[in-house]
PDB file of C-alpha atoms in Angstrom:
ATOM      1  CA  MET A   1     210.602 104.080  88.050  1.00  0.00           C
ATOM      2  CA  ALA A   2     209.871 100.383  87.773  1.00  0.00           C
ATOM      3  CA  GLU A   3     206.658 101.324  86.340  1.00  0.00           C
ATOM      4  CA  ARG A   4     208.532 103.481  83.771  1.00  0.00           C
ATOM      5  CA  LYS A   5     210.853 100.543  82.911  1.00  0.00           C
ATOM      6  CA  ARG A   6     207.670  98.443  82.557  1.00  0.00           C
ATOM      7  CA  GLN A   7     206.166 100.999  80.325  1.00  0.00           C
ATOM      8  CA  LEU A   8     209.315 101.296  78.036  1.00  0.00           C
ATOM      9  CA  VAL A   9     209.726  97.313  77.792  1.00  0.00           C
ATOM     10  CA  ARG A  10     205.948  96.744  76.920  1.00  0.00           C
ATOM     11  CA  SER A  11     206.129  99.692  74.256  1.00  0.00           C
ATOM     12  CA  GLU A  12     209.308  97.863  72.890  1.00  0.00           C
ATOM     13  CA  LEU A  13     207.586  94.616  72.653  1.00  0.00           C
ATOM     14  CA  ALA A  14     204.285  96.200  71.035  1.00  0.00           C
ATOM     15  CA  GLU A  15     206.517  97.938  68.332  1.00  0.00           C
ATOM     16  CA  ALA A  16     208.303  94.670  67.222  1.00  0.00           C
ATOM     17  CA  ALA A  17     205.047  93.097  67.438  1.00  0.00           C
ATOM     18  CA  VAL A  18     202.695  95.513  65.521  1.00  0.00           C
ATOM     19  CA  LYS A  19     205.987  95.703  62.705  1.00  0.00           C
ATOM     20  CA  LEU A  20     205.843  91.865  62.175  1.00  0.00           C
ATOM     21  CA  LEU A  21     202.461  91.478  62.295  1.00  0.00           C
ATOM     22  CA  ALA A  22     201.880  93.969  60.000  1.00  0.00           C
ATOM     23  CA  ASP A  23     204.566  93.147  57.384  1.00  0.00           C
ATOM     24  CA  GLN A  24     204.186  89.218  57.806  1.00  0.00           C
ATOM     25  CA  GLY A  25     200.299  88.818  58.407  1.00  0.00           C
ATOM     26  CA  PHE A  26     198.644  87.699  62.138  1.00  0.00           C
ATOM     27  CA  GLU A  27     199.122  84.201  61.440  1.00  0.00           C
ATOM     28  CA  GLU A  28     202.142  83.787  60.165  1.00  0.00           C
ATOM     29  CA  THR A  29     203.984  85.760  62.981  1.00  0.00           C
ATOM     30  CA  THR A  30     205.218  83.849  66.075  1.00  0.00           C
ATOM     31  CA  VAL A  31     205.512  85.197  69.950  1.00  0.00           C
ATOM     32  CA  ASP A  32     209.340  83.810  69.211  1.00  0.00           C
ATOM     33  CA  GLN A  33     209.867  85.900  66.239  1.00  0.00           C
ATOM     34  CA  ILE A  34     208.508  89.103  68.185  1.00  0.00           C
ATOM     35  CA  VAL A  35     210.991  88.428  71.080  1.00  0.00           C
ATOM     36  CA  ALA A  36     213.894  87.523  68.492  1.00  0.00           C
ATOM     37  CA  ALA A  37     213.554  90.916  67.150  1.00  0.00           C
ATOM     38  CA  VAL A  38     213.847  92.955  70.169  1.00  0.00           C
ATOM     39  CA  GLY A  39     216.417  90.279  71.732  1.00  0.00           C
ATOM     40  CA  MET A  40     214.154  89.098  74.685  1.00  0.00           C
ATOM     41  CA  SER A  41     213.460  85.980  76.187  1.00  0.00           C
ATOM     42  CA  ARG A  42     209.470  84.391  75.734  1.00  0.00           C
ATOM     43  CA  ARG A  43     209.561  84.333  79.312  1.00  0.00           C
ATOM     44  CA  THR A  44     209.904  88.129  79.369  1.00  0.00           C
ATOM     45  CA  PHE A  45     207.318  88.663  76.678  1.00  0.00           C
ATOM     46  CA  SER A  46     204.968  86.404  78.981  1.00  0.00           C
ATOM     47  CA  ARG A  47     205.427  88.843  81.644  1.00  0.00           C
ATOM     48  CA  TYR A  48     203.908  92.000  79.625  1.00  0.00           C
ATOM     49  CA  PHE A  49     201.362  89.959  77.522  1.00  0.00           C
ATOM     50  CA  ASP A  50     199.616  86.977  77.373  1.00  0.00           C
ATOM     51  CA  SER A  51     199.407  86.299  73.622  1.00  0.00           C
ATOM     52  CA  LYS A  52     200.462  88.341  70.344  1.00  0.00           C
ATOM     53  CA  GLU A  53     196.807  89.310  70.083  1.00  0.00           C
ATOM     54  CA  ASP A  54     196.913  90.856  73.471  1.00  0.00           C
ATOM     55  CA  VAL A  55     199.408  93.228  72.499  1.00  0.00           C
ATOM     56  CA  ILE A  56     197.103  94.745  70.301  1.00  0.00           C
ATOM     57  CA  VAL A  57     194.479  94.268  72.744  1.00  0.00           C
ATOM     58  CA  HIS A  58     196.611  96.236  75.105  1.00  0.00           C
ATOM     59  CA  MET A  59     197.039  99.652  72.793  1.00  0.00           C
ATOM     60  CA  LEU A  60     193.294  99.479  72.006  1.00  0.00           C
ATOM     61  CA  ALA A  61     192.453  99.085  76.172  1.00  0.00           C
ATOM     62  CA  GLU A  62     195.103 102.309  76.672  1.00  0.00           C
ATOM     63  CA  ALA A  63     193.430 103.997  73.648  1.00  0.00           C
ATOM     64  CA  GLY A  64     189.799 103.476  75.107  1.00  0.00           C
ATOM     65  CA  VAL A  65     190.757 104.614  78.603  1.00  0.00           C
ATOM     66  CA  ARG A  66     191.990 108.091  77.160  1.00  0.00           C
ATOM     67  CA  LEU A  67     189.075 108.209  74.845  1.00  0.00           C
ATOM     68  CA  CYS A  68     186.617 108.196  77.795  1.00  0.00           C
ATOM     69  CA  ALA A  69     189.008 110.685  80.142  1.00  0.00           C
ATOM     70  CA  GLU A  70     188.608 112.948  77.387  1.00  0.00           C
ATOM     71  CA  LEU A  71     185.061 112.871  76.864  1.00  0.00           C
ATOM     72  CA  ASN A  72     184.809 112.882  80.644  1.00  0.00           C
ATOM     73  CA  ALA A  73     186.782 116.306  80.709  1.00  0.00           C
ATOM     74  CA  ARG A  74     184.924 117.910  78.060  1.00  0.00           C
ATOM     75  CA  PRO A  75     182.981 121.206  79.251  1.00  0.00           C
ATOM     76  CA  THR A  76     179.497 119.972  80.379  1.00  0.00           C
ATOM     77  CA  ASP A  77     177.909 123.102  78.136  1.00  0.00           C
ATOM     78  CA  GLU A  78     179.812 121.869  75.231  1.00  0.00           C
ATOM     79  CA  PRO A  79     177.381 120.198  72.525  1.00  0.00           C
ATOM     80  CA  PRO A  80     177.505 116.620  72.541  1.00  0.00           C
ATOM     81  CA  ALA A  81     178.815 116.064  68.938  1.00  0.00           C
ATOM     82  CA  VAL A  82     181.350 118.462  69.621  1.00  0.00           C
ATOM     83  CA  ALA A  83     182.680 116.672  72.902  1.00  0.00           C
ATOM     84  CA  LEU A  84     182.569 113.279  71.106  1.00  0.00           C
ATOM     85  CA  ARG A  85     184.458 114.259  68.049  1.00  0.00           C
ATOM     86  CA  ARG A  86     187.074 116.079  70.480  1.00  0.00           C
ATOM     87  CA  ALA A  87     187.498 113.099  72.511  1.00  0.00           C
ATOM     88  CA  LEU A  88     187.870 110.873  69.299  1.00  0.00           C
ATOM     89  CA  SER A  89     190.798 113.141  68.741  1.00  0.00           C
ATOM     90  CA  VAL A  90     192.667 110.549  70.728  1.00  0.00           C
ATOM     91  CA  PHE A  91     192.825 108.108  67.942  1.00  0.00           C
ATOM     92  CA  THR A  92     193.151 110.719  65.235  1.00  0.00           C
ATOM     93  CA  SER A  93     195.949 112.732  66.954  1.00  0.00           C
ATOM     94  CA  MET A  94     197.860 109.386  66.643  1.00  0.00           C
ATOM     95  CA  SER A  95     197.507 109.299  63.007  1.00  0.00           C
ATOM     96  CA  VAL A  96     199.226 112.740  62.868  1.00  0.00           C
ATOM     97  CA  GLY A  97     202.077 111.843  65.578  1.00  0.00           C
ATOM     98  CA  ASN A  98     203.045 108.595  63.897  1.00  0.00           C
ATOM     99  CA  PRO A  99     200.702 107.980  60.705  1.00  0.00           C
ATOM    100  CA  ALA A 100     202.797 104.832  59.211  1.00  0.00           C
ATOM    101  CA  LYS A 101     202.451 102.879  62.945  1.00  0.00           C
ATOM    102  CA  MET A 102     198.668 104.038  63.063  1.00  0.00           C
ATOM    103  CA  LEU A 103     197.968 102.999  59.721  1.00  0.00           C
ATOM    104  CA  ARG A 104     199.799  99.589  59.964  1.00  0.00           C
ATOM    105  CA  VAL A 105     197.988  98.779  63.392  1.00  0.00           C
ATOM    106  CA  SER A 106     194.675  99.880  61.964  1.00  0.00           C
ATOM    107  CA  ARG A 107     194.782  97.682  58.768  1.00  0.00           C
ATOM    108  CA  LEU A 108     195.972  94.522  60.966  1.00  0.00           C
ATOM    109  CA  ILE A 109     192.823  95.251  63.054  1.00  0.00           C
ATOM    110  CA  LEU A 110     190.589  95.753  60.311  1.00  0.00           C
ATOM    111  CA  ASP A 111     191.896  92.811  58.494  1.00  0.00           C
ATOM    112  CA  THR A 112     192.098  90.364  60.980  1.00  0.00           C
ATOM    113  CA  PRO A 113     189.116  88.823  62.167  1.00  0.00           C
ATOM    114  CA  ALA A 114     190.406  87.862  65.578  1.00  0.00           C
ATOM    115  CA  LEU A 115     191.806  91.303  65.902  1.00  0.00           C
ATOM    116  CA  LEU A 116     188.865  92.846  64.633  1.00  0.00           C
ATOM    117  CA  ALA A 117     186.222  90.756  67.049  1.00  0.00           C
ATOM    118  CA  ARG A 118     188.676  91.877  70.078  1.00  0.00           C
ATOM    119  CA  PHE A 119     188.537  95.580  68.765  1.00  0.00           C
ATOM    120  CA  LEU A 120     184.377  95.352  68.593  1.00  0.00           C
ATOM    121  CA  GLU A 121     184.586  93.980  72.071  1.00  0.00           C
ATOM    122  CA  ARG A 122     186.682  96.971  73.207  1.00  0.00           C
ATOM    123  CA  GLN A 123     184.316  99.153  71.617  1.00  0.00           C
ATOM    124  CA  SER A 124     181.221  97.832  73.061  1.00  0.00           C
ATOM    125  CA  GLN A 125     183.236  98.707  76.330  1.00  0.00           C
ATOM    126  CA  TRP A 126     183.994 101.922  75.411  1.00  0.00           C
ATOM    127  CA  GLN A 127     180.320 102.653  74.457  1.00  0.00           C
ATOM    128  CA  ALA A 128     179.052 101.479  77.901  1.00  0.00           C
ATOM    129  CA  GLU A 129     181.417 103.905  79.598  1.00  0.00           C
ATOM    130  CA  MET A 130     180.480 106.833  76.742  1.00  0.00           C
ATOM    131  CA  THR A 131     176.808 105.937  77.522  1.00  0.00           C
ATOM    132  CA  GLY A 132     177.384 106.799  81.307  1.00  0.00           C
ATOM    133  CA  ILE A 133     179.369 109.932  80.620  1.00  0.00           C
ATOM    134  CA  LEU A 134     176.746 111.386  78.012  1.00  0.00           C
ATOM    135  CA  ALA A 135     173.797 110.501  80.258  1.00  0.00           C
ATOM    136  CA  LEU A 136     175.403 112.297  83.152  1.00  0.00           C
ATOM    137  CA  ARG A 137     176.194 115.374  80.972  1.00  0.00           C
ATOM    138  CA  ALA A 138     172.416 115.343  79.683  1.00  0.00           C
ATOM    139  CA  GLY A 139     170.830 114.948  83.046  1.00  0.00           C
ATOM    140  CA  LEU A 140     169.268 111.409  81.816  1.00  0.00           C
ATOM    141  CA  ASP A 141     168.967 108.071  83.209  1.00  0.00           C
ATOM    142  CA  PRO A 142     170.966 105.587  80.918  1.00  0.00           C
ATOM    143  CA  ASP A 143     168.895 102.785  82.291  1.00  0.00           C
ATOM    144  CA  VAL A 144     165.752 104.231  81.363  1.00  0.00           C
ATOM    145  CA  ASP A 145     166.550 106.581  78.546  1.00  0.00           C
ATOM    146  CA  LEU A 146     167.979 104.966  75.270  1.00  0.00           C
ATOM    147  CA  ARG A 147     169.726 108.508  73.651  1.00  0.00           C
ATOM    148  CA  PRO A 148     172.921 108.445  75.430  1.00  0.00           C
ATOM    149  CA  ALA A 149     173.710 104.831  74.298  1.00  0.00           C
ATOM    150  CA  VAL A 150     172.414 105.440  70.808  1.00  0.00           C
ATOM    151  CA  ALA A 151     174.752 108.639  70.827  1.00  0.00           C
ATOM    152  CA  ALA A 152     177.769 106.776  72.103  1.00  0.00           C
ATOM    153  CA  GLY A 153     177.077 103.821  69.689  1.00  0.00           C
ATOM    154  CA  VAL A 154     176.578 105.817  66.265  1.00  0.00           C
ATOM    155  CA  ALA A 155     179.725 108.247  67.030  1.00  0.00           C
ATOM    156  CA  LEU A 156     181.793 104.907  67.554  1.00  0.00           C
ATOM    157  CA  THR A 157     180.428 103.322  64.294  1.00  0.00           C
ATOM    158  CA  ALA A 158     180.689 106.292  62.649  1.00  0.00           C
ATOM    159  CA  PHE A 159     184.484 106.325  63.632  1.00  0.00           C
ATOM    160  CA  GLN A 160     184.829 102.853  62.617  1.00  0.00           C
ATOM    161  CA  ALA A 161     183.510 103.691  58.865  1.00  0.00           C
ATOM    162  CA  ALA A 162     185.974 106.543  58.875  1.00  0.00           C
ATOM    163  CA  LEU A 163     188.965 104.331  60.038  1.00  0.00           C
ATOM    164  CA  ARG A 164     188.071 101.823  57.123  1.00  0.00           C
ATOM    165  CA  ARG A 165     187.938 104.507  54.384  1.00  0.00           C
ATOM    166  CA  TRP A 166     191.379 105.910  55.531  1.00  0.00           C
ATOM    167  CA  VAL A 167     192.784 102.400  55.850  1.00  0.00           C
ATOM    168  CA  ASP A 168     191.502 101.570  52.062  1.00  0.00           C
ATOM    169  CA  SER A 169     193.003 104.770  51.161  1.00  0.00           C
ATOM    170  CA  ASP A 170     196.185 103.751  52.298  1.00  0.00           C
ATOM    171  CA  GLY A 171     196.668 107.008  54.484  1.00  0.00           C
ATOM    172  CA  SER A 172     196.169 109.305  51.762  1.00  0.00           C
ATOM    173  CA  GLU A 173     193.293 111.114  53.029  1.00  0.00           C
ATOM    174  CA  SER A 174     193.577 113.081  56.358  1.00  0.00           C
ATOM    175  CA  LEU A 175     191.937 110.711  58.962  1.00  0.00           C
ATOM    176  CA  ASP A 176     191.035 114.035  60.703  1.00  0.00           C
ATOM    177  CA  GLU A 177     189.171 114.971  57.860  1.00  0.00           C
ATOM    178  CA  VAL A 178     187.284 111.593  57.160  1.00  0.00           C
ATOM    179  CA  VAL A 179     185.928 111.296  60.654  1.00  0.00           C
ATOM    180  CA  ASP A 180     184.647 114.836  60.797  1.00  0.00           C
ATOM    181  CA  GLN A 181     183.237 113.962  57.471  1.00  0.00           C
ATOM    182  CA  ALA A 182     181.449 110.972  59.039  1.00  0.00           C
ATOM    183  CA  LEU A 183     180.569 112.519  62.450  1.00  0.00           C
ATOM    184  CA  ALA A 184     179.016 115.402  60.305  1.00  0.00           C
ATOM    185  CA  LEU A 185     176.579 112.839  58.474  1.00  0.00           C
ATOM    186  CA  VAL A 186     175.688 111.399  62.079  1.00  0.00           C
ATOM    187  CA  GLY A 187     175.854 114.820  63.748  1.00  0.00           C
ATOM    188  CA  PRO A 188     171.777 115.614  64.328  1.00  0.00           C
ATOM    189  CA  VAL A 189     171.477 112.201  65.472  1.00  0.00           C
ATOM    190  CA  ILE A 190     174.218 112.704  68.280  1.00  0.00           C
ATOM    191  CA  GLU A 191     172.586 116.076  69.216  1.00  0.00           C
ATOM    192  CA  LEU A 192     169.124 114.589  69.307  1.00  0.00           C
ATOM    193  CA  GLY A 193     170.373 111.813  71.187  1.00  0.00           C
ATOM    194  CA  VAL A 194     171.352 113.409  74.284  1.00  0.00           C
ATOM    195  CA  HIS A 195     169.195 116.752  74.587  1.00  0.00           C
ATOM    196  CA  ALA A 196     166.463 115.968  77.029  1.00  0.00           C
ATOM    197  CA  GLY A 197     162.702 117.104  75.911  1.00  0.00           C
TER     198      GLY A 197
END
């Protein structure tokens, strides 16, 4: 019960932070404004987050955990490109469930240098974990064979390009469709990247 309450408070703070950061800009928004928007104290905020940047980083971390869990759960006989696309649906489903929020968060991350740097840092961590999962699925040693790392990196780069396109279209295009297009372009590389022989 206590963990559920923690999660609710964290979500409420994150929701307020994203709205303010998106409306006012990252630099212009203060922690005091965020806590005022939800009627909490600064001390309460600091129990959940170290900074306004951490709000976004926390959201990314949660999404990354779900992405890797989804990839790990895919059937082992599923082609790598299909498994990677299904795993990336963790992100695209967020745009279906709450497109306005996903658009605000994505634009904020891509257009704020400090947040983009943290996003890329997280993406690097996801790539390392995805590399291990892909290597295991293909029976490859990731310390010897570059193919799993290349496949994971290419898939994440394609996703980021699709996300940028979706944000630039102001959400008028379907994120799912743009991700499908991007992954179709790199599909052969992903397939070749993890099949032994």
